[in-house]
Amino acid sequence: MPSIFTVDPHSGVPIYLQLIEQVKRSVALGVLTPGEQLPTVKQLALELTINANTVGRVYRELERDGVIETSPGRGSFVRDNGGVGRATRAASDVAAAALDTAVREAKSIGIGADDAIALFRKALARWYPGSHDMENK
């Protein structure tokens, strides 16, 4: 199975966090379905040319978060009980991480909180047109 995951070692985001977000996003969007087997630690490490310990860490954290389950000798699978709730939560986690990154970037270039809120409202109005008058609140 070709890997659906990629890593960018120059992004500034730790590789294990990139992979966790990609798995969560894939589960939330239905790209990975409940019960579907993930590549083995060794397979994914070889495909992405990263350390197997990094993939092991990713799988442990995803298991702790309830996104996957690992069966010794069988592999790691997307959890199938309560998958909808976990997928929704996983999508929220991915969105929250993206927003954190955007806020950190805005702060690092000197944008104040009020201006950041105004920019956020403009973005909401652009992506959710007609839902609310986000720019003027």
CSV table of C-alpha atoms in Angstrom, one decimal:
chain,number,residue,atom,x,y,z
A,1,MET,CA,0.0,0.0,0.0
A,2,PRO,CA,1.6,3.3,-1.0
A,3,SER,CA,1.7,5.8,1.8
A,4,ILE,CA,-0.8,8.6,1.9
A,5,PHE,CA,1.5,10.5,4.3
A,6,THR,CA,4.3,12.9,3.6
A,7,VAL,CA,6.7,14.8,5.8
A,8,ASP,CA,8.5,18.1,5.3
A,9,PRO,CA,11.7,18.1,7.4
A,10,HIS,CA,12.1,21.8,6.6
A,11,SER,CA,8.6,23.0,7.8
A,12,GLY,CA,9.7,23.7,11.3
A,13,VAL,CA,7.0,21.4,12.6
A,14,PRO,CA,8.3,18.2,14.2
A,15,ILE,CA,7.9,15.2,12.0
A,16,TYR,CA,5.9,13.2,14.6
A,17,LEU,CA,3.4,16.1,14.9
A,18,GLN,CA,3.0,16.3,11.1
A,19,LEU,CA,2.2,12.6,10.9
A,20,ILE,CA,-0.2,12.8,13.9
A,21,GLU,CA,-2.1,15.6,12.2
A,22,GLN,CA,-2.2,13.8,8.8
A,23,VAL,CA,-3.6,10.6,10.4
A,24,LYS,CA,-6.2,12.5,12.4
A,25,ARG,CA,-7.2,14.5,9.3
A,26,SER,CA,-7.4,11.3,7.2
A,27,VAL,CA,-9.7,9.7,9.8
A,28,ALA,CA,-11.8,12.8,10.1
A,29,LEU,CA,-12.2,13.1,6.3
A,30,GLY,CA,-12.9,9.4,5.9
A,31,VAL,CA,-9.7,8.7,3.9
A,32,LEU,CA,-8.9,6.2,6.5
A,33,THR,CA,-12.0,4.2,7.6
A,34,PRO,CA,-12.7,2.4,10.8
A,35,GLY,CA,-10.9,-0.9,10.9
A,36,GLU,CA,-8.5,0.0,8.2
A,37,GLN,CA,-4.9,-1.1,8.8
A,38,LEU,CA,-2.1,1.5,8.9
A,39,PRO,CA,1.3,0.7,7.5
A,40,THR,CA,3.6,-1.0,9.9
A,41,VAL,CA,6.1,1.1,11.8
A,42,LYS,CA,8.9,-0.3,9.7
A,43,GLN,CA,7.0,0.2,6.4
A,44,LEU,CA,6.1,3.8,7.1
A,45,ALA,CA,9.6,4.6,8.4
A,46,LEU,CA,11.2,3.2,5.2
A,47,GLU,CA,8.7,5.0,2.9
A,48,LEU,CA,9.1,8.3,4.5
A,49,THR,CA,12.9,7.9,5.2
A,50,ILE,CA,12.5,8.6,8.9
A,51,ASN,CA,13.4,6.9,12.1
A,52,ALA,CA,11.2,4.0,13.1
A,53,ASN,CA,11.2,5.4,16.6
A,54,THR,CA,9.4,8.5,15.3
A,55,VAL,CA,6.7,6.4,13.7
A,56,GLY,CA,6.4,4.3,16.9
A,57,ARG,CA,5.9,7.5,18.9
A,58,VAL,CA,3.2,8.7,16.4
A,59,TYR,CA,1.3,5.4,16.8
A,60,ARG,CA,1.6,5.4,20.6
A,61,GLU,CA,0.2,9.0,20.7
A,62,LEU,CA,-2.6,8.2,18.3
A,63,GLU,CA,-3.5,5.1,20.4
A,64,ARG,CA,-3.5,7.2,23.6
A,65,ASP,CA,-5.8,9.7,21.8
A,66,GLY,CA,-8.2,6.8,20.9
A,67,VAL,CA,-7.7,7.3,17.1
A,68,ILE,CA,-6.1,3.9,16.5
A,69,GLU,CA,-5.7,0.7,18.3
A,70,THR,CA,-2.7,-1.7,18.0
A,71,SER,CA,-2.9,-5.4,18.3
A,72,PRO,CA,0.5,-7.1,19.0
A,73,GLY,CA,1.5,-9.2,16.0
A,74,ARG,CA,-1.4,-7.9,13.8
A,75,GLY,CA,-0.7,-4.2,13.4
A,76,SER,CA,-2.3,-0.8,14.0
A,77,PHE,CA,-5.9,-0.1,12.9
A,78,VAL,CA,-8.2,2.9,12.8
A,79,ARG,CA,-10.6,2.4,15.8
A,80,ASP,CA,-14.0,1.4,14.8
A,81,ASN,CA,-16.0,2.0,18.0
A,82,GLY,CA,-17.0,5.6,18.5
A,83,GLY,CA,-15.2,6.5,15.3
A,84,VAL,CA,-17.5,9.4,14.4
A,85,GLY,CA,-16.9,11.2,17.7
A,86,ARG,CA,-13.2,10.6,17.6
A,87,ALA,CA,-13.0,11.7,13.9
A,88,THR,CA,-14.9,14.9,14.9
A,89,ARG,CA,-12.6,15.5,17.8
A,90,ALA,CA,-9.6,14.7,15.6
A,91,ALA,CA,-10.8,17.3,13.0
A,92,SER,CA,-11.2,19.9,15.8
A,93,ASP,CA,-7.6,19.0,17.0
A,94,VAL,CA,-6.3,19.6,13.5
A,95,ALA,CA,-8.2,22.9,13.1
A,96,ALA,CA,-7.0,24.1,16.6
A,97,ALA,CA,-3.4,23.3,15.7
A,98,ALA,CA,-3.7,25.2,12.5
A,99,LEU,CA,-5.2,28.2,14.3
A,100,ASP,CA,-2.5,28.1,16.9
A,101,THR,CA,0.1,28.2,14.1
A,102,ALA,CA,-1.6,31.2,12.5
A,103,VAL,CA,-1.9,33.1,15.8
A,104,ARG,CA,1.8,32.3,16.6
A,105,GLU,CA,2.8,33.6,13.2
A,106,ALA,CA,0.7,36.8,13.6
A,107,LYS,CA,2.2,37.4,17.0
A,108,SER,CA,5.8,36.8,15.8
A,109,ILE,CA,5.4,39.5,13.1
A,110,GLY,CA,4.0,42.0,15.6
A,111,ILE,CA,0.3,41.9,15.0
A,112,GLY,CA,-1.6,42.7,18.2
A,113,ALA,CA,-4.5,40.7,19.5
A,114,ASP,CA,-7.2,43.2,18.3
A,115,ASP,CA,-5.8,43.2,14.8
A,116,ALA,CA,-5.5,39.4,14.8
A,117,ILE,CA,-9.2,39.2,15.8
A,118,ALA,CA,-10.1,41.5,13.0
A,119,LEU,CA,-8.1,39.4,10.5
A,120,PHE,CA,-9.8,36.2,11.9
A,121,ARG,CA,-13.2,37.7,11.4
A,122,LYS,CA,-12.4,38.7,7.8
A,123,ALA,CA,-11.2,35.2,7.1
A,124,LEU,CA,-14.4,33.8,8.6
A,125,ALA,CA,-16.5,36.1,6.5
A,126,ARG,CA,-14.6,35.0,3.4
A,127,TRP,CA,-14.9,31.2,4.1
A,128,TYR,CA,-18.4,31.3,5.6
A,129,PRO,CA,-20.2,34.0,3.5
A,130,GLY,CA,-23.7,34.8,4.5
A,131,SER,CA,-23.6,33.0,7.8
A,132,HIS,CA,-22.9,36.1,10.0
A,133,ASP,CA,-21.6,39.6,9.6
A,134,MET,CA,-18.2,38.6,10.9
A,135,GLU,CA,-16.3,41.6,9.7
A,136,ASN,CA,-18.3,44.2,11.6
A,137,LYS,CA,-18.4,42.6,15.0
